[in-house]
Amino acid sequence: MPSFSSPHAPLIQQKHKQFTQALFETDIFFSYLGLSIVVFLSSPLRVPMEIFHCFYFGVLLAFTCMVAAVLAVDPYSEALLSLKSELTDDDNSLDDWLVPPGGNTEEKVQACSWSGVKCDRNSTVVIALDLSMKNLGGELTGKQFGVFAELVDLNLSYNSFSGQLPVGIFNLTNLKSFDISRNNFSGQFPDGMSSLRNLVVLDAFSNSFSGPLPIEVSELEHLKVFNLAGSYFAGPIPSEYGSFKSLEFIHLAGNYLDGNIPPELGRLKTVTHMEIGYNSYEGGIPWQMGNMSELQYLDIAGANLSGPIPKQLSNLTKLESLFLFRNQLTGLVPWEFRQIVPLASLDLSDNHLSGPIPESFAELKNLKLLSLMYNEMNGTVPPGIGQLPSLETLLIWNNFFSGSLPQDLGKNLKLNWVDVSTNNFIGSIPPDICAGGLVKLILFSNNFTGSLSPSISNCSSLVRLRIEDNSFSGEIPLKFSHLPDITYVDLSRNKFTGGIPTDISQASRLQYFNISNNPGLGGMIPAKTWSLPLLQNFLSVGM
C-alpha cells in the first residue's frame, strides 16, 4: 500500500496545502450558504493515495459547485450579508436576510424582499436601507457601502451602533437622506462629507461625537435639514455655516460649543428653524441674526449669552417661537418686538433683564406663552396683557412687579396657567381669571388682599392653588365638591376665617393641603378629611 513516503508525496502534499489554503480563504462563501465542511486528516503516513485522490477531487467538485451557487448571489445581497455579519441583532430583526439554497437564479436582487430594504420598481437596484429601531449594535466598517451607488436613503437611527462613523458611507454619492440619530457613534466626524453632493437631510442627533463641527457640511448646496445636536462637539460654530444655500433646519444644541456665535449666521435667508442653545458661548446675540428673514423658530436657551437682546430681532417678522431663557442677558425687553405679529411663544426667563413689560406687547394677538420669570423686571403689568386673546400661560414670578393684575386677565377663555409669585402685587384676584378653565394659579408671596374670587370657588379645572404668604381674608369659599381634579392647595400665612370647608373630603385627588398660620380661622378639622385616599400632607398648625 503506497504511503506519503512514496516519490509522489511532495507533489501531493503541495496540492493538499494549496487546496486547504484556498478552502479557508473562501470560508465566507460557505457561511453565506449556511454550510460547513470539516476535513479530518489522519496521519499522512497511513492515508492511502487512492483514498486521498478520491477525497480531494470529491471535495473540489463540491467546492466548485458551491462557489458557482454563491456567485449567483447578486452583489447587493452579498454586501448586506457581509454587513449583517458585523452586527449584533439581539431581537433577530434581520432573520429574513437569507439566500435560499441554490442561490439567486433570477435577475432580480434577492435582498429586495428583506426587511428594511427598498428597491426600484424592477427590483434590480437597492435604493433605500432602513434599519431604524431594530435594536442593532456593533461597529460598522463601511466596506460594503461601495456597492450601493444608487442608494438615496440610509436610516440607521434608534439603534446602538458605536465606534467611528465609517468613511465608506461617503461613497454613497447619490444619498439624499442620511439618518444616524440616537446611536452611540463616537470620535471626530470624519472628513469626506462634501462628496455627498446630493444630500438633503443629515440627522446625527444624540450620539457621542467629539471634536470640532465638520466644516465641509457647509458645501452641500442641497442640504435642508442639518442636525448634530446632543453630542460632545466642541469649539466654535464655524463661520462657514453662514454659507448654506438651501438650509431650512439647523440644530446644534446640547454640545460643548463655545466662542462667539458667528454673525455670518445672519446670511441664512432660507432657515426657518434654528436651535443652537445648551452650549457655552462667549458674548451676546449677533444683531445680524435679525436678517434671517424666514426664521420661524429660534432657540438659544442655556447658552451663557450676555449683553442686551438686539432690537434687530424684531425684524424676524415670521418668528413664532423665541426661547432665550437661562442666559446672562441684561437690559430692557425690546418694545420693538410688537412687530413680530406671529409670535406665539416668548420665553426670556432666568436672565438679568430689567425694566417693565413693554406696553406694546398688547399688540401680540397670537401670544400664547409669555415667560419673564426669574429676572429683575419691575413696573406694573400692562392692562393689554389681560386682553390678549390667545394667552394661555403667564409666568412672571421672581421679579419686582407691583400694582394690580389686569382685571381682564382670564376673560379670553384660554388662560390655564398663571404664576406671578414672589413679586409686590396688591389688590384682589381678577374676577374672571378662571373663565377659560384655569389649571394652575400660583400667587404666593405677594401683598394680595380681600376675599378669594368667586370664580375660584367653582373652578372645576383647577389642579394646583398656591396663594400662601399674602393677606387674603374672609371665609374660604372653595367648594371642593366642584374641584374634582385638585391635588395641591396652600392657603397658609393669610387671614382666613370660618374654618375649613366641610366638603373637603370630596376632593378625592387631594395630596397636599396647608391652612397653617391663619390665626383667626377657627373651626374643626372635618372628620372625613382622613378618608381622603391620596392625602399625604395636611398642615393646620396655628389655625
XYZ file of C-alpha atoms in Angstrom:
543
model
C 0.000 0.000 0.000
C 1.604 3.301 -1.069
C 2.294 5.864 1.633
C 3.257 9.533 1.756
C 6.860 8.366 1.766
C 6.422 7.469 -1.930
C 8.122 9.580 -4.629
C 4.805 11.321 -5.332
C 4.380 12.514 -1.727
C 5.917 16.022 -2.134
C 3.615 16.870 -5.054
C 0.539 15.579 -3.284
C 1.401 17.481 -0.107
C 1.856 20.689 -2.103
C -1.554 20.270 -3.788
C -3.152 19.487 -0.455
C -1.637 22.601 1.082
C -2.850 24.803 -1.796
C -6.312 23.316 -1.640
C -6.612 23.722 2.125
C -5.448 27.340 1.940
C -7.989 28.118 -0.772
C -10.670 26.370 1.243
C -10.096 28.531 4.316
C -9.679 31.751 2.346
C -13.123 31.257 0.845
C -14.944 30.311 4.020
C -17.143 33.373 3.636
C -18.924 31.610 0.749
C -19.789 28.651 2.918
C -21.077 30.899 5.680
C -23.412 32.597 3.194
C -24.939 29.230 2.336
C -25.173 28.110 5.913
C -22.849 25.138 5.126
C -19.651 23.922 6.666
C -17.027 21.303 5.706
C -14.742 19.670 8.212
C -11.664 17.848 6.897
C -10.244 15.187 9.134
C -6.670 14.274 8.336
C -5.171 11.224 9.894
C -1.515 10.643 9.975
C -0.352 11.294 6.410
C 1.835 8.186 6.509
C -1.243 5.977 6.786
C -3.615 7.580 4.232
C -3.834 5.542 1.024
C -3.061 7.515 -2.131
C -6.229 6.374 -3.895
C -8.464 7.405 -0.987
C -6.860 10.823 -0.814
C -7.270 11.358 -4.552
C -10.961 10.470 -4.317
C -11.434 12.707 -1.305
C -9.560 15.600 -2.918
C -11.477 15.571 -6.177
C -14.812 14.949 -4.446
C -14.410 17.920 -2.150
C -13.054 20.024 -5.007
C -16.154 19.208 -7.065
C -18.466 20.127 -4.174
C -16.468 23.266 -3.539
C -16.716 24.284 -7.199
C -20.481 23.767 -7.185
C -20.926 25.792 -4.049
C -18.772 28.632 -5.350
C -20.846 28.670 -8.531
C -24.025 28.866 -6.453
C -22.648 31.663 -4.360
C -21.521 33.600 -7.391
C -25.164 33.571 -8.427
C -25.922 35.772 -5.412
C -26.203 39.404 -6.525
C -23.663 41.892 -5.142
C -26.297 43.840 -3.172
C -27.411 40.795 -1.212
C -23.821 39.716 -0.770
C -22.878 43.126 0.673
C -25.855 43.135 3.020
C -24.982 39.683 4.298
C -21.479 40.955 4.966
C -22.975 43.921 6.814
C -25.169 41.584 8.846
C -22.092 39.633 9.907
C -20.760 42.811 11.594
C -23.902 43.496 13.597
C -25.332 42.316 16.865
C -29.007 41.547 16.412
C -30.467 40.514 19.757
C -34.036 40.696 18.502
C -33.355 38.753 15.298
C -34.701 41.702 13.353
C -32.746 40.613 10.294
C -33.639 36.919 10.426
C -35.139 37.129 6.926
C -31.803 38.214 5.447
C -31.110 34.804 3.912
C -30.179 33.419 0.498
C -32.163 30.289 -0.377
C -30.358 27.054 -1.273
C -29.032 27.245 -4.791
C -28.502 30.981 -4.626
C -30.406 33.531 -6.671
C -31.411 32.146 -10.048
C -33.354 35.268 -11.102
C -32.062 38.571 -12.384
C -33.779 40.416 -9.554
C -31.998 41.372 -6.351
C -32.650 38.782 -3.668
C -32.446 41.413 -0.893
C -35.446 43.317 -2.262
C -37.678 41.021 -0.212
C -35.704 41.536 3.005
C -36.912 43.734 5.852
C -35.649 47.301 5.696
C -34.520 47.031 2.075
C -36.236 49.017 -0.672
C -35.529 48.532 -4.352
C -36.511 50.208 -7.575
C -39.636 49.200 -9.452
C -37.860 46.377 -11.271
C -36.201 45.005 -8.133
C -32.787 45.285 -9.736
C -31.274 48.115 -7.676
C -31.335 48.821 -3.920
C -32.322 52.467 -3.418
C -33.057 52.650 0.336
C -31.967 50.914 3.503
C -33.984 51.480 6.681
C -32.609 49.675 9.737
C -34.115 52.088 12.257
C -35.462 50.873 15.620
C -34.255 47.285 15.195
C -32.122 47.099 18.353
C -28.970 46.585 16.326
C -25.445 47.204 17.551
C -21.806 46.815 16.691
C -19.162 48.820 14.881
C -19.510 49.308 11.135
C -16.543 49.038 8.783
C -18.435 50.607 5.903
C -16.643 48.414 3.348
C -19.975 47.219 1.943
C -21.335 50.657 1.051
C -19.318 50.909 -2.158
C -21.818 48.555 -3.796
C -24.817 50.828 -3.195
C -24.049 53.542 -5.720
C -27.753 54.247 -6.300
C -28.769 54.436 -2.614
C -30.793 57.583 -1.850
C -31.954 56.884 1.713
C -29.943 55.378 4.594
C -31.581 55.229 8.015
C -29.711 53.663 10.947
C -31.487 55.637 13.684
C -32.657 54.402 17.103
C -30.076 51.627 17.462
C -26.864 51.096 19.432
C -24.190 51.435 16.777
C -20.869 52.572 18.205
C -17.342 53.391 17.154
C -16.372 55.857 14.490
C -18.619 56.691 11.596
C -17.219 54.702 8.641
C -15.882 56.871 5.831
C -17.220 54.309 3.368
C -20.598 55.970 3.745
C -19.218 58.920 1.816
C -19.101 56.709 -1.281
C -22.888 56.919 -1.432
C -22.796 59.953 -3.676
C -26.488 59.741 -4.615
C -27.609 59.784 -0.996
C -30.349 62.309 -0.210
C -31.285 61.333 3.344
C -28.814 60.106 5.967
C -30.165 59.438 9.474
C -27.919 58.011 12.209
C -29.699 59.717 15.097
C -29.967 58.136 18.548
C -26.954 55.866 18.381
C -23.556 55.943 20.048
C -21.194 56.813 17.219
C -18.097 58.477 18.657
C -14.857 60.185 17.739
C -14.484 63.061 15.343
C -16.914 63.422 12.490
C -14.812 62.132 9.560
C -13.758 64.189 6.567
C -15.350 63.488 3.215
C -18.850 64.830 3.774
C -18.624 67.099 0.733
C -18.778 64.052 -1.571
C -22.444 63.589 -0.616
C -23.314 66.389 -3.006
C -26.988 65.385 -3.309
C -27.667 65.209 0.427
C -30.843 66.916 1.642
C -31.168 65.516 5.189
C -28.315 64.905 7.651
C -29.574 63.818 11.067
C -26.963 62.717 13.610
C -28.879 63.796 16.718
C -27.944 62.179 20.043
C -24.640 60.423 19.530
C -21.210 60.723 21.146
C -19.279 62.610 18.508
C -16.480 64.858 19.739
C -14.023 67.340 18.297
C -14.915 70.269 16.043
C -18.031 70.605 13.963
C -17.460 69.435 10.376
C -16.883 72.448 8.138
C -17.329 70.504 4.891
C -21.066 70.207 5.511
C -21.485 73.841 4.508
C -20.515 72.863 0.931
C -23.651 70.750 0.496
C -25.766 73.008 -1.676
C -28.960 70.952 -1.409
C -28.879 70.351 2.354
C -32.121 71.379 4.057
C -32.014 69.545 7.405
C -28.830 69.605 9.499
C -28.907 68.088 12.992
C -25.771 67.482 15.080
C -27.394 68.149 18.460
C -26.848 66.085 21.579
C -23.207 65.014 21.220
C -19.877 66.317 22.531
C -18.824 68.596 19.697
C -16.526 71.346 20.971
C -15.127 74.628 19.733
C -16.919 77.441 17.914
C -19.619 77.288 15.296
C -17.712 77.658 12.002
C -18.348 80.962 10.260
C -18.723 78.870 7.087
C -22.101 77.750 8.432
C -23.437 81.059 7.215
C -22.947 79.947 3.597
C -25.599 77.208 3.342
C -27.652 77.761 0.205
C -30.803 75.740 0.881
C -30.766 75.046 4.633
C -34.116 75.207 6.430
C -33.453 73.411 9.745
C -30.297 73.621 11.868
C -29.942 72.028 15.321
C -26.618 72.189 17.176
C -27.913 72.352 20.753
C -26.656 70.268 23.641
C -22.953 70.100 22.793
C -19.833 71.776 24.217
C -19.667 74.595 21.704
C -18.012 77.835 22.766
C -16.654 81.050 21.317
C -18.776 83.758 19.769
C -21.860 82.989 17.741
C -20.700 83.934 14.216
C -22.560 86.926 12.776
C -22.368 85.143 9.417
C -25.383 83.088 10.526
C -27.426 86.142 9.634
C -26.888 85.225 5.975
C -29.062 82.130 6.329
C -32.044 83.510 4.460
C -33.715 80.131 3.963
C -33.557 78.810 7.544
C -36.921 78.548 9.297
C -35.843 76.614 12.423
C -32.670 77.191 14.446
C -31.680 75.584 17.768
C -28.143 76.333 18.958
C -28.654 76.585 22.731
C -27.424 74.460 25.646
C -23.817 75.292 24.838
C -21.426 77.772 26.452
C -20.790 80.684 24.141
C -18.991 83.926 24.770
C -20.515 87.324 24.157
C -24.008 88.097 23.024
C -26.509 87.562 20.258
C -25.226 88.983 16.949
C -27.596 91.662 15.722
C -27.126 90.235 12.216
C -29.385 87.328 13.181
C -32.220 89.761 12.657
C -31.578 89.322 8.930
C -32.773 85.691 8.910
C -35.959 86.736 7.212
C -37.602 83.291 7.023
C -36.939 82.288 10.621
C -39.957 80.917 12.495
C -38.312 79.196 15.474
C -35.223 80.414 17.361
C -33.863 78.700 20.478
C -30.595 79.854 22.078
C -31.522 78.910 25.654
C -28.987 77.898 28.296
C -26.060 79.203 26.276
C -24.218 81.662 28.583
C -25.195 84.618 26.394
C -24.577 88.098 27.785
C -25.377 91.650 26.832
C -28.705 93.078 25.639
C -31.284 91.481 23.380
C -30.709 93.061 19.954
C -33.705 95.088 18.863
C -32.923 93.895 15.326
C -34.524 90.564 16.245
C -37.813 92.403 15.808
C -37.132 92.198 12.060
C -37.867 88.470 12.272
C -41.444 89.117 11.274
C -42.209 85.430 10.637
C -40.979 84.299 14.048
C -43.445 82.189 16.047
C -41.227 80.974 18.911
C -38.328 82.735 20.651
C -36.513 80.991 23.509
C -33.637 82.868 25.163
C -34.114 81.661 28.732
C -31.348 80.675 31.168
C -28.674 83.076 29.962
C -26.994 86.216 31.320
C -28.870 88.724 29.176
C -29.251 92.257 30.511
C -31.088 95.443 29.676
C -34.660 96.065 28.597
C -37.007 93.819 26.683
C -37.226 95.493 23.251
C -40.562 97.212 22.744
C -39.972 96.671 19.005
C -40.990 93.034 19.469
C -44.530 94.195 18.772
C -43.566 93.949 15.098
C -43.335 90.145 15.373
C -47.042 89.622 14.795
C -46.976 85.768 14.545
C -45.115 85.416 17.871
C -46.848 82.711 19.947
C -44.144 81.678 22.458
C -41.780 84.138 24.122
C -39.547 82.851 26.926
C -36.923 85.256 28.269
C -36.881 83.819 31.773
C -33.871 83.271 34.052
C -31.770 86.217 32.873
C -30.896 89.634 34.287
C -33.398 91.667 32.312
C -34.728 94.855 33.862
C -37.423 97.433 33.278
C -41.123 96.933 32.607
C -43.098 94.675 30.323
C -43.452 96.743 27.135
C -46.993 98.034 26.712
C -46.573 97.271 23.024
C -46.911 93.576 23.874
C -50.659 94.157 23.869
C -50.364 94.049 20.069
C -49.099 90.444 20.078
C -52.507 88.918 19.445
C -51.088 85.430 18.789
C -49.111 85.222 22.018
C -49.830 82.006 23.945
C -46.813 81.812 26.254
C -45.216 84.798 27.998
C -42.467 83.787 30.403
C -40.368 86.511 32.032
C -39.817 84.781 35.373
C -36.546 84.987 37.297
C -35.394 88.388 36.095
C -35.050 91.828 37.649
C -38.005 93.447 35.936
C -40.318 95.956 37.578
C -43.304 98.191 36.977
C -46.883 97.165 36.501
C -48.342 94.584 34.147
C -49.881 96.478 31.205
C -53.681 96.144 31.098
C -53.414 94.996 27.495
C -51.756 91.759 28.651
C -55.067 90.758 30.211
C -56.798 91.283 26.873
C -54.513 89.121 24.767
C -56.974 86.773 23.010
C -54.665 83.733 22.786
C -52.777 83.916 26.086
C -52.611 80.521 27.814
C -49.587 80.795 30.112
C -48.333 83.827 32.062
C -45.156 83.218 34.081
C -43.651 86.371 35.615
C -42.635 85.183 39.093
C -39.473 86.235 40.927
C -39.317 89.834 39.732
C -40.167 93.206 41.259
C -43.535 93.819 39.637
C -46.066 95.864 41.551
C -49.597 97.193 41.269
C -52.661 95.105 40.484
C -53.048 92.308 37.993
C -55.012 93.283 34.859
C -58.686 92.914 35.727
C -59.413 91.356 32.321
C -56.971 88.523 32.925
C -58.794 85.270 32.101
C -61.592 86.747 30.029
C -60.033 85.420 26.855
C -61.228 81.921 27.834
C -57.792 80.457 27.040
C -55.800 81.084 30.230
C -54.768 77.879 32.037
C -51.582 78.699 33.962
C -50.729 81.841 35.922
C -47.672 82.223 38.146
C -46.972 85.722 39.487
C -45.479 84.643 42.826
C -42.688 86.460 44.677
C -43.426 89.973 43.454
C -45.079 93.022 45.067
C -48.583 92.753 43.646
C -51.514 94.218 45.549
C -55.272 94.202 45.189
C -57.517 91.238 44.527
C -57.611 88.321 42.133
C -59.159 89.258 38.746
C -62.802 88.165 38.864
C -62.784 86.116 35.638
C -59.370 84.543 35.978
C -60.846 81.041 35.777
C -63.323 81.701 32.982
C -61.340 79.696 30.474
C -60.528 76.660 32.611
C -57.574 77.589 34.815
C -55.350 74.657 35.831
C -52.624 76.322 37.919
C -52.939 79.551 39.926
C -49.741 80.493 41.786
C -49.852 83.821 43.626
C -47.766 83.239 46.768
C -45.503 85.819 48.425
C -47.224 89.000 47.302
C -49.456 91.563 49.030
C -52.850 90.499 47.701
C -55.838 91.344 49.883
C -59.575 90.770 50.014
C -61.539 87.575 49.627
C -60.995 84.894 47.043
C -62.706 85.467 43.737
C -65.997 83.583 43.334
C -64.645 82.214 40.045
C -62.046 80.277 42.058
C -64.778 78.642 44.109
C -66.247 76.912 41.089
C -63.067 76.467 39.050
C -63.606 72.794 38.241
C -60.437 72.602 36.109
C -58.143 73.714 38.943
C -55.334 71.296 39.855
C -52.928 73.475 41.812
C -53.722 76.515 44.016
C -50.945 78.339 45.887
C -51.857 81.663 47.454
C -49.818 81.438 50.688
C -47.998 84.408 52.201
C -50.490 87.113 51.289
C -53.224 88.993 53.162
C -56.346 87.250 51.877
C -59.228 87.375 54.355
C -62.797 86.226 54.898
C -64.154 82.714 54.694
C -62.617 80.151 52.400
C -65.124 79.962 49.542
C -63.713 76.812 47.959
C -66.330 74.194 47.112
C -64.297 71.019 46.995
C -67.222 69.133 45.529
C -66.704 71.345 42.464
C -62.951 70.725 42.322
C -62.637 67.097 41.144
C -59.013 67.423 39.954
C -57.473 69.499 42.736
C -54.244 67.967 44.095
C -52.391 70.807 45.846
C -53.825 73.645 47.992
C -51.756 76.041 50.082
C -53.705 78.789 51.891
C -51.181 79.295 54.705
C -49.979 82.625 56.116
C -53.140 84.593 55.346
C -56.086 85.924 57.380
C -58.844 83.449 56.573
C -61.736 82.826 58.980
C -64.696 80.483 59.220
C -62.881 77.143 59.365
C -62.019 74.502 56.790
C -64.784 73.821 54.241
C -66.753 70.807 55.403
C -66.807 69.166 51.962
C -63.014 68.812 51.770
C -63.475 65.034 51.911
C -64.944 65.192 48.405
C -61.604 66.272 46.923
C -60.664 62.686 46.082
C -57.350 63.580 44.409
C -56.090 65.958 47.076
C -52.483 65.201 48.106
C -51.358 68.390 49.869
C -53.399 70.814 51.992
C -51.895 73.612 54.102
C -54.039 76.001 56.133
C -51.479 76.810 58.808
C -50.752 80.319 60.138
C -54.262 81.656 59.740
C -54.700 82.710 63.397
C -58.399 83.560 63.179
C -59.509 80.586 61.117
C -61.354 78.726 63.882
C -63.489 75.660 63.436
C -62.568 71.986 63.494
C -60.946 69.652 61.036
C -63.803 67.830 59.282
C -63.843 64.208 60.459
C -63.933 62.697 56.961
C -60.732 64.502 55.968
C -58.678 61.465 56.933
C -60.576 59.284 54.477
C -59.036 61.082 51.500
C -57.232 58.263 49.626
C -54.248 60.255 48.258
C -53.684 62.776 51.046
C -50.015 62.872 52.093
C -49.596 66.253 53.795
C -52.162 68.075 55.940
C -50.858 71.121 57.788
C -53.092 73.053 60.150
C -50.684 74.182 62.895
C -51.535 77.649 64.194
C -55.100 77.622 62.933
